[in-house]
CSV table of C-alpha atoms in Angstrom, one decimal:
chain,number,residue,atom,x,y,z
A,1,MET,CA,-106.0,-37.1,118.6
A,2,ALA,CA,-104.9,-33.9,117.0
A,3,SER,CA,-102.0,-32.1,118.5
A,4,SER,CA,-102.3,-30.3,121.3
A,5,SER,CA,-103.3,-26.7,121.2
A,6,SER,CA,-100.7,-23.8,122.4
A,7,SER,CA,-98.8,-24.5,125.3
A,8,ASP,CA,-100.4,-21.8,127.5
A,9,SER,CA,-103.2,-24.1,129.4
A,10,SER,CA,-106.1,-21.3,129.3
A,11,ALA,CA,-108.6,-22.4,126.8
A,12,PRO,CA,-109.5,-19.6,123.8
A,13,GLN,CA,-112.7,-18.3,124.5
A,14,THR,CA,-114.2,-17.6,121.1
A,15,PRO,CA,-115.7,-20.4,119.1
A,16,GLN,CA,-113.5,-23.1,117.7
A,17,LEU,CA,-113.7,-26.2,115.5
A,18,ARG,CA,-111.3,-29.6,116.3
A,19,LYS,CA,-111.4,-32.7,114.2
A,20,ASP,CA,-110.9,-35.6,116.6
A,21,SER,CA,-107.7,-37.2,114.7
A,22,VAL,CA,-108.7,-40.6,116.2
A,23,THR,CA,-112.5,-40.6,116.1
A,24,ASN,CA,-112.5,-38.8,112.8
A,25,ARG,CA,-114.8,-36.4,113.7
A,26,TRP,CA,-115.7,-32.3,114.3
A,27,VAL,CA,-116.5,-31.2,117.5
A,28,ILE,CA,-117.3,-27.0,117.9
A,29,PHE,CA,-116.2,-26.0,121.3
A,30,SER,CA,-118.7,-22.8,122.0
A,31,PRO,CA,-117.7,-21.3,125.8
A,32,ALA,CA,-120.8,-18.8,125.0
A,33,ARG,CA,-123.4,-21.4,125.1
A,34,ALA,CA,-121.8,-22.3,128.8
A,35,LYS,CA,-121.9,-21.2,132.2
A,36,ARG,CA,-118.5,-21.4,134.0
A,37,PRO,CA,-116.9,-24.5,133.5
A,38,SER,CA,-116.3,-25.0,137.4
A,39,ASP,CA,-120.2,-25.1,137.5
A,40,PHE,CA,-121.2,-27.4,135.3
A,41,LYS,CA,-123.4,-30.0,137.7
A,42,SER,CA,-125.4,-33.1,136.9
A,43,LYS,CA,-129.2,-32.4,137.3
A,44,THR,CA,-130.2,-36.1,137.9
A,45,PRO,CA,-127.7,-37.5,140.4
A,46,ILE,CA,-127.4,-41.0,141.1
A,47,ASN,CA,-128.9,-41.9,144.4
A,48,PRO,CA,-126.6,-44.2,146.0
A,49,ASN,CA,-128.6,-46.1,148.1
A,50,GLN,CA,-131.2,-46.8,145.9
A,51,GLN,CA,-132.9,-49.8,146.4
A,52,GLN,CA,-134.5,-52.2,143.9
A,53,GLN,CA,-137.1,-54.4,145.4
A,54,GLN,CA,-136.6,-58.2,144.7
A,55,CYS,CA,-133.3,-57.2,142.5
A,56,PRO,CA,-132.2,-60.2,140.9
A,57,PHE,CA,-128.5,-59.1,140.8
A,58,CYS,CA,-128.7,-59.5,144.6
A,59,ILE,CA,-126.5,-62.2,146.2
A,60,GLY,CA,-129.4,-65.1,147.3
A,61,HIS,CA,-131.2,-64.1,143.9
A,62,GLU,CA,-129.4,-65.9,141.3
A,63,HIS,CA,-132.3,-68.6,140.5
A,64,GLU,CA,-133.8,-65.3,139.2
A,65,CYS,CA,-131.2,-64.5,136.5
A,66,ALA,CA,-130.3,-66.0,133.4
A,67,PRO,CA,-127.8,-68.6,132.9
A,68,GLU,CA,-124.6,-67.8,134.6
A,69,ILE,CA,-121.3,-68.2,132.2
A,70,PHE,CA,-118.5,-67.7,135.5
A,71,ARG,CA,-118.7,-66.2,139.0
A,72,VAL,CA,-115.2,-65.1,140.8
A,73,PRO,CA,-114.3,-67.1,142.7
A,74,PRO,CA,-115.3,-70.4,141.1
A,75,ASP,CA,-118.1,-72.6,142.3
A,76,ASN,CA,-118.7,-70.2,145.6
A,77,PRO,CA,-121.5,-69.1,147.1
A,78,ASP,CA,-120.0,-66.0,148.4
A,79,TRP,CA,-119.2,-64.7,145.1
A,80,LYS,CA,-117.2,-61.0,144.3
A,81,LEU,CA,-118.9,-61.2,140.8
A,82,ARG,CA,-120.8,-63.0,138.3
A,83,VAL,CA,-120.7,-62.9,134.7
A,84,ILE,CA,-124.1,-63.9,133.2
A,85,GLN,CA,-126.1,-64.4,130.0
A,86,ASN,CA,-128.5,-61.3,129.3
A,87,LEU,CA,-132.5,-62.2,129.9
A,88,TYR,CA,-133.2,-59.8,127.2
A,89,PRO,CA,-130.3,-59.9,124.4
A,90,ALA,CA,-130.2,-58.0,121.9
A,91,LEU,CA,-128.4,-60.2,119.7
A,92,SER,CA,-129.2,-64.1,120.3
A,93,ARG,CA,-126.2,-67.3,120.8
A,94,ASP,CA,-128.9,-69.6,119.7
A,95,ILE,CA,-129.4,-69.2,116.0
A,96,PRO,CA,-126.9,-70.5,113.5
A,97,ALA,CA,-123.9,-67.5,112.4
A,98,ALA,CA,-124.2,-66.7,108.7
A,99,GLU,CA,-122.2,-65.0,106.0
A,100,GLU,CA,-123.3,-61.7,105.5
A,101,GLY,CA,-125.9,-61.9,102.4
A,102,ASN,CA,-126.7,-59.7,99.9
A,103,ASN,CA,-130.1,-59.1,98.0
A,104,SER,CA,-128.5,-58.4,94.3
A,105,ASP,CA,-132.5,-56.7,93.6
A,106,SER,CA,-132.6,-54.5,96.4
A,107,GLY,CA,-128.9,-53.9,97.6
A,108,ARG,CA,-130.1,-54.3,101.1
A,109,VAL,CA,-127.4,-56.3,102.8
A,110,VAL,CA,-128.9,-58.7,106.2
A,111,VAL,CA,-126.6,-60.8,108.7
A,112,ASN,CA,-128.2,-63.0,111.0
A,113,GLY,CA,-128.5,-61.6,114.7
A,114,PHE,CA,-126.4,-64.4,116.1
A,115,GLY,CA,-124.3,-63.1,118.8
A,116,PHE,CA,-123.7,-62.8,122.5
A,117,HIS,CA,-125.1,-59.8,124.6
A,118,ASP,CA,-123.6,-60.9,128.5
A,119,VAL,CA,-124.0,-59.1,132.0
A,120,VAL,CA,-121.4,-58.6,134.5
A,121,ILE,CA,-122.5,-58.2,137.8
A,122,GLU,CA,-119.6,-56.8,139.1
A,123,THR,CA,-120.5,-57.0,143.3
A,124,PRO,CA,-122.9,-59.3,145.4
A,125,VAL,CA,-124.2,-56.0,147.0
A,126,HIS,CA,-127.0,-53.6,145.5
A,127,SER,CA,-125.4,-50.4,147.3
A,128,VAL,CA,-122.0,-50.8,146.1
A,129,GLN,CA,-121.1,-48.9,143.0
A,130,LEU,CA,-118.0,-49.2,140.9
A,131,SER,CA,-116.2,-46.9,142.3
A,132,ASP,CA,-116.6,-47.9,145.6
A,133,LEU,CA,-114.8,-51.1,145.2
A,134,SER,CA,-110.9,-51.6,145.5
A,135,PRO,CA,-108.2,-50.9,142.7
A,136,ARG,CA,-108.0,-54.4,143.2
A,137,GLU,CA,-111.8,-55.4,142.9
A,138,ILE,CA,-112.3,-53.1,140.0
A,139,GLY,CA,-109.1,-55.0,138.8
A,140,GLU,CA,-111.1,-58.5,139.1
A,141,VAL,CA,-114.1,-57.1,137.1
A,142,LEU,CA,-111.7,-55.7,133.9
A,143,VAL,CA,-110.3,-59.1,133.9
A,144,ALA,CA,-113.5,-60.7,134.0
A,145,HIS,CA,-114.0,-58.8,130.5
A,146,THR,CA,-111.2,-59.5,129.2
A,147,ARG,CA,-111.4,-63.3,130.0
A,148,ARG,CA,-115.1,-63.3,128.4
A,149,ILE,CA,-113.8,-61.6,125.1
A,150,LYS,CA,-111.0,-64.7,125.0
A,151,GLN,CA,-113.9,-67.0,125.4
A,152,LEU,CA,-115.8,-65.3,122.8
A,153,MET,CA,-112.6,-65.5,120.1
A,154,SER,CA,-113.4,-68.7,119.7
A,155,TYR,CA,-116.0,-67.9,117.2
A,156,ASP,CA,-115.0,-67.3,113.7
A,157,SER,CA,-118.0,-65.2,113.0
A,158,ILE,CA,-117.4,-62.9,116.2
A,159,LYS,CA,-115.6,-60.0,114.7
A,160,TYR,CA,-115.8,-57.1,117.5
A,161,VAL,CA,-116.6,-57.4,121.3
A,162,GLN,CA,-118.0,-54.3,122.8
A,163,VAL,CA,-117.7,-53.9,126.4
A,164,PHE,CA,-119.7,-51.0,128.2
A,165,LYS,CA,-121.1,-50.0,131.4
A,166,ASN,CA,-124.7,-47.4,131.7
A,167,HIS,CA,-124.5,-46.0,134.9
A,168,GLY,CA,-127.5,-44.3,136.0
A,169,ALA,CA,-131.1,-44.3,133.7
A,170,SER,CA,-130.8,-41.4,131.8
A,171,ALA,CA,-127.3,-43.0,130.4
A,172,GLY,CA,-129.5,-46.5,129.7
A,173,ALA,CA,-129.0,-48.7,133.0
A,174,SER,CA,-132.7,-50.4,133.3
A,175,MET,CA,-131.1,-52.0,136.6
A,176,SER,CA,-129.7,-50.0,139.8
A,177,HIS,CA,-127.5,-52.3,141.0
A,178,SER,CA,-124.0,-52.0,139.5
A,179,HIS,CA,-123.2,-54.1,136.6
A,180,SER,CA,-121.7,-53.8,132.9
A,181,GLN,CA,-122.5,-55.5,129.8
A,182,ILE,CA,-120.1,-57.0,127.0
A,183,MET,CA,-122.0,-57.6,123.0
A,184,ALA,CA,-120.0,-59.8,120.7
A,185,LEU,CA,-121.2,-58.9,117.3
A,186,PRO,CA,-120.7,-60.6,113.7
A,187,VAL,CA,-119.9,-57.3,112.2
A,188,VAL,CA,-117.4,-54.9,112.6
A,189,PRO,CA,-119.3,-51.6,113.6
A,190,PRO,CA,-119.1,-48.4,111.4
A,191,ALA,CA,-118.0,-46.0,114.3
A,192,VAL,CA,-115.3,-48.5,115.0
A,193,ALA,CA,-114.1,-48.8,111.4
A,194,THR,CA,-114.0,-45.1,110.9
A,195,ARG,CA,-112.3,-44.8,114.2
A,196,LEU,CA,-109.7,-47.1,112.6
A,197,GLY,CA,-109.4,-45.7,109.4
A,198,SER,CA,-108.8,-42.2,111.1
A,199,MET,CA,-105.8,-43.5,112.7
A,200,LYS,CA,-104.6,-45.0,109.7
A,201,GLU,CA,-104.9,-41.7,108.1
A,202,PHE,CA,-102.7,-40.4,110.7
A,203,PHE,CA,-100.3,-42.9,111.0
A,204,ASP,CA,-100.0,-42.9,107.0
A,205,GLN,CA,-99.4,-39.3,107.5
A,206,THR,CA,-97.0,-38.9,110.7
A,207,GLY,CA,-95.6,-42.3,111.1
A,208,LYS,CA,-97.2,-42.4,114.6
A,209,CYS,CA,-100.0,-43.3,116.7
A,210,SER,CA,-102.8,-41.0,116.9
A,211,VAL,CA,-103.3,-42.2,120.5
A,212,CYS,CA,-99.9,-42.6,121.6
A,213,GLU,CA,-99.4,-38.6,120.5
A,214,SER,CA,-102.4,-37.8,122.6
A,215,ASN,CA,-100.1,-37.4,125.8
A,216,SER,CA,-100.7,-33.3,126.1
A,217,LYS,CA,-99.9,-31.6,130.0
A,218,ASP,CA,-102.6,-29.4,129.2
A,219,LEU,CA,-104.9,-32.0,128.7
A,220,LEU,CA,-103.7,-34.5,132.0
A,221,ILE,CA,-106.1,-35.1,134.7
A,222,ASP,CA,-103.7,-38.2,136.3
A,223,VAL,CA,-101.1,-40.5,135.3
A,224,SER,CA,-100.1,-43.8,136.9
A,225,ALA,CA,-96.7,-45.9,135.5
A,226,HIS,CA,-98.5,-47.8,132.6
A,227,PHE,CA,-101.6,-45.6,132.1
A,228,ILE,CA,-102.9,-41.9,131.8
A,229,SER,CA,-106.1,-40.4,131.9
A,230,ILE,CA,-106.8,-37.2,129.9
A,231,VAL,CA,-109.7,-35.1,128.5
A,232,PRO,CA,-109.1,-35.7,124.6
A,233,PHE,CA,-108.3,-33.0,122.5
A,234,ALA,CA,-111.3,-32.9,120.2
A,235,ALA,CA,-113.8,-33.8,123.3
A,236,THR,CA,-117.2,-35.1,122.0
A,237,PHE,CA,-119.2,-34.2,124.9
A,238,PRO,CA,-118.6,-32.0,128.1
A,239,PHE,CA,-116.3,-33.4,130.6
A,240,GLU,CA,-115.4,-36.7,128.7
A,241,MET,CA,-112.1,-38.5,129.8
A,242,TRP,CA,-110.0,-41.4,128.2
A,243,ILE,CA,-108.3,-43.7,130.0
A,244,ILE,CA,-105.3,-44.6,127.9
A,245,PRO,CA,-102.1,-47.2,128.2
A,246,LEU,CA,-98.9,-45.7,127.8
A,247,ASP,CA,-97.4,-48.7,125.9
A,248,HIS,CA,-99.0,-49.0,123.1
A,249,SER,CA,-101.2,-51.9,122.6
A,250,SER,CA,-104.6,-52.5,120.2
A,251,HIS,CA,-106.3,-55.0,122.1
A,252,PHE,CA,-108.1,-54.4,125.3
A,253,HIS,CA,-108.4,-58.3,125.8
A,254,GLU,CA,-104.0,-58.5,126.2
A,255,LEU,CA,-104.5,-56.6,129.3
A,256,ASP,CA,-102.9,-58.6,132.4
A,257,SER,CA,-104.0,-58.9,135.8
A,258,GLU,CA,-101.4,-57.0,137.5
A,259,LYS,CA,-101.8,-53.6,135.1
A,260,ALA,CA,-105.8,-54.2,135.0
A,261,VAL,CA,-105.7,-53.7,139.2
A,262,GLU,CA,-103.3,-50.4,138.4
A,263,LEU,CA,-106.0,-49.3,135.7
A,264,GLY,CA,-108.4,-50.1,138.1
A,265,GLY,CA,-107.2,-47.4,140.4
A,266,LEU,CA,-106.9,-45.1,137.9
A,267,LEU,CA,-110.5,-45.4,136.9
A,268,LYS,CA,-111.3,-45.2,140.5
A,269,LEU,CA,-109.4,-42.4,140.7
A,270,VAL,CA,-111.1,-40.3,137.9
A,271,LEU,CA,-115.0,-41.8,138.8
A,272,ARG,CA,-114.4,-40.4,142.1
A,273,LYS,CA,-113.4,-36.7,140.4
A,274,MET,CA,-116.3,-36.5,138.4
A,275,SER,CA,-118.6,-37.5,141.1
A,276,LEU,CA,-117.4,-35.0,143.0
A,277,GLN,CA,-117.2,-32.4,140.7
A,278,LEU,CA,-120.2,-33.2,138.9
A,279,ASN,CA,-122.8,-33.8,141.2
A,280,ASN,CA,-122.4,-37.8,141.1
A,281,PRO,CA,-123.7,-37.7,137.2
A,282,PRO,CA,-125.3,-41.0,135.1
A,283,PHE,CA,-122.4,-41.6,132.9
A,284,ASN,CA,-121.5,-44.5,130.6
A,285,PHE,CA,-118.0,-46.2,130.1
A,286,MET,CA,-116.5,-47.9,126.9
A,287,VAL,CA,-113.7,-49.8,126.1
A,288,GLN,CA,-112.4,-48.5,122.5
A,289,THR,CA,-110.7,-51.5,121.0
A,290,SER,CA,-109.7,-53.2,118.2
A,291,PRO,CA,-111.6,-55.7,115.8
A,292,LEU,CA,-110.8,-59.7,116.5
A,293,GLY,CA,-108.6,-61.2,114.1
A,294,GLU,CA,-107.2,-57.6,113.2
A,295,ASN,CA,-104.3,-58.2,110.5
A,296,ALA,CA,-100.9,-57.1,111.4
A,297,SER,CA,-100.7,-54.0,109.4
A,298,GLN,CA,-103.1,-52.8,112.0
A,299,LEU,CA,-101.2,-53.2,115.0
A,300,PRO,CA,-99.0,-49.8,114.6
A,301,TYR,CA,-101.6,-47.7,114.1
A,302,SER,CA,-104.3,-49.1,116.6
A,303,HIS,CA,-104.5,-48.8,120.3
A,304,TRP,CA,-107.4,-49.3,123.0
A,305,PHE,CA,-108.4,-46.9,125.5
A,306,LEU,CA,-111.7,-46.5,128.1
A,307,GLN,CA,-113.8,-43.7,127.7
A,308,ILE,CA,-115.9,-42.3,130.2
A,309,VAL,CA,-118.8,-40.1,129.5
A,310,PRO,CA,-121.0,-38.3,132.0
A,311,GLN,CA,-124.2,-37.3,130.9
A,312,LEU,CA,-124.2,-33.6,130.9
A,313,SER,CA,-125.8,-32.9,127.5
A,314,VAL,CA,-128.3,-33.9,125.0
A,315,VAL,CA,-127.6,-34.9,121.4
A,316,ALA,CA,-130.1,-33.1,119.2
A,317,GLY,CA,-131.2,-32.3,115.6
A,318,PHE,CA,-127.8,-31.0,114.4
A,319,GLU,CA,-125.7,-33.7,116.2
A,320,MET,CA,-128.0,-36.1,114.5
A,321,GLY,CA,-128.2,-34.2,111.5
A,322,THR,CA,-124.6,-33.4,110.8
A,323,GLY,CA,-122.3,-36.2,113.1
A,324,CYS,CA,-120.8,-32.7,114.6
A,325,TYR,CA,-121.3,-31.8,118.2
A,326,ILE,CA,-121.0,-28.9,120.1
A,327,ASN,CA,-119.3,-29.1,123.2
A,328,PRO,CA,-119.2,-26.1,125.8
A,329,VAL,CA,-116.5,-26.6,127.3
A,330,PHE,CA,-112.6,-26.5,126.1
A,331,PRO,CA,-111.0,-29.6,127.5
A,332,GLU,CA,-108.1,-27.7,128.8
A,333,ASP,CA,-110.4,-26.0,131.0
A,334,ALA,CA,-112.2,-29.6,131.8
A,335,ALA,CA,-108.7,-31.1,132.4
A,336,LYS,CA,-107.4,-27.9,134.7
A,337,ILE,CA,-111.3,-28.5,137.4
A,338,LEU,CA,-110.3,-32.8,137.2
A,339,ARG,CA,-107.1,-32.2,138.1
A,340,GLU,CA,-107.3,-30.2,140.6
A,341,VAL,CA,-110.8,-31.8,142.2
A,342,LYS,CA,-109.1,-33.4,146.1
A,343,VAL,CA,-109.9,-37.4,146.1
A,344,SER,CA,-109.3,-38.6,150.0
A,345,PRO,CA,-108.1,-41.8,150.4
A,346,SER,CA,-111.2,-43.1,152.1
A,347,GLU,CA,-113.4,-42.0,149.2
């Protein structure tokens, strides 16, 4: 991430372009397009009590789901979470993996759609959301993600594993029961390759990790012993948040169970702050990690983090046409607002 602006915590009120040295993306900050930052609220809040009839993710409906991979606790009908195959996978685990092929006549590159698409059912109870769980229970969800990644590492053809959560219909969730997803791909996605290239460029220029350098007081939301939550210096979206390991770490799957509980506590806190301040918005979170089989030369500059994006704006023609984004809220303002949201221990 690019270095912080001035030490003054108040953001400028004229348009400004910032380049994110983690994603290599330009963002236009245009406060004139926005109401006051503190007035941002979701227009489509999630109803936590929404009940989906005959929900296959609820306890007692296991037979309606795709095959199970594992559950916690194992072999227990009173499970706390389950990892299952996706009933409608984007990739198939049942076709042979193939090396990348190139049609020499057309220049078109085709790869067999081999891969894995799994679902992590985060709770047996339909009305319980991720932020309702205890830090230890959220930690168990995170450990389930890392455990499944380690299983998928045994396939040489799998190059990258994406952990993500879509919360709310407008964020892409087809089921209201709390769950996250894991997709294992036979290629390194372009956004990941761009991120690693941008991190390398920053490292070559400064000798430092761009994510380690993102720790700035005016962008801080909260901090724990081993993690920090911030609004990134060049946030692509209004009230976008990152949770970053304070110790340099390239791979999410190396997270241990003790730190997972700590991360669970900080994730719960920022999700509650987001819900209270922004009217319980739909959101996405993505674990931004390194490709599997990363070589040792990439370790000094690659650093994983968890990205949380509340759905408050629309990606339209300008963003699709240019790859640049317009954010009406300066990160310093968003961070200050989220810092000041008080969350009671019972929430």
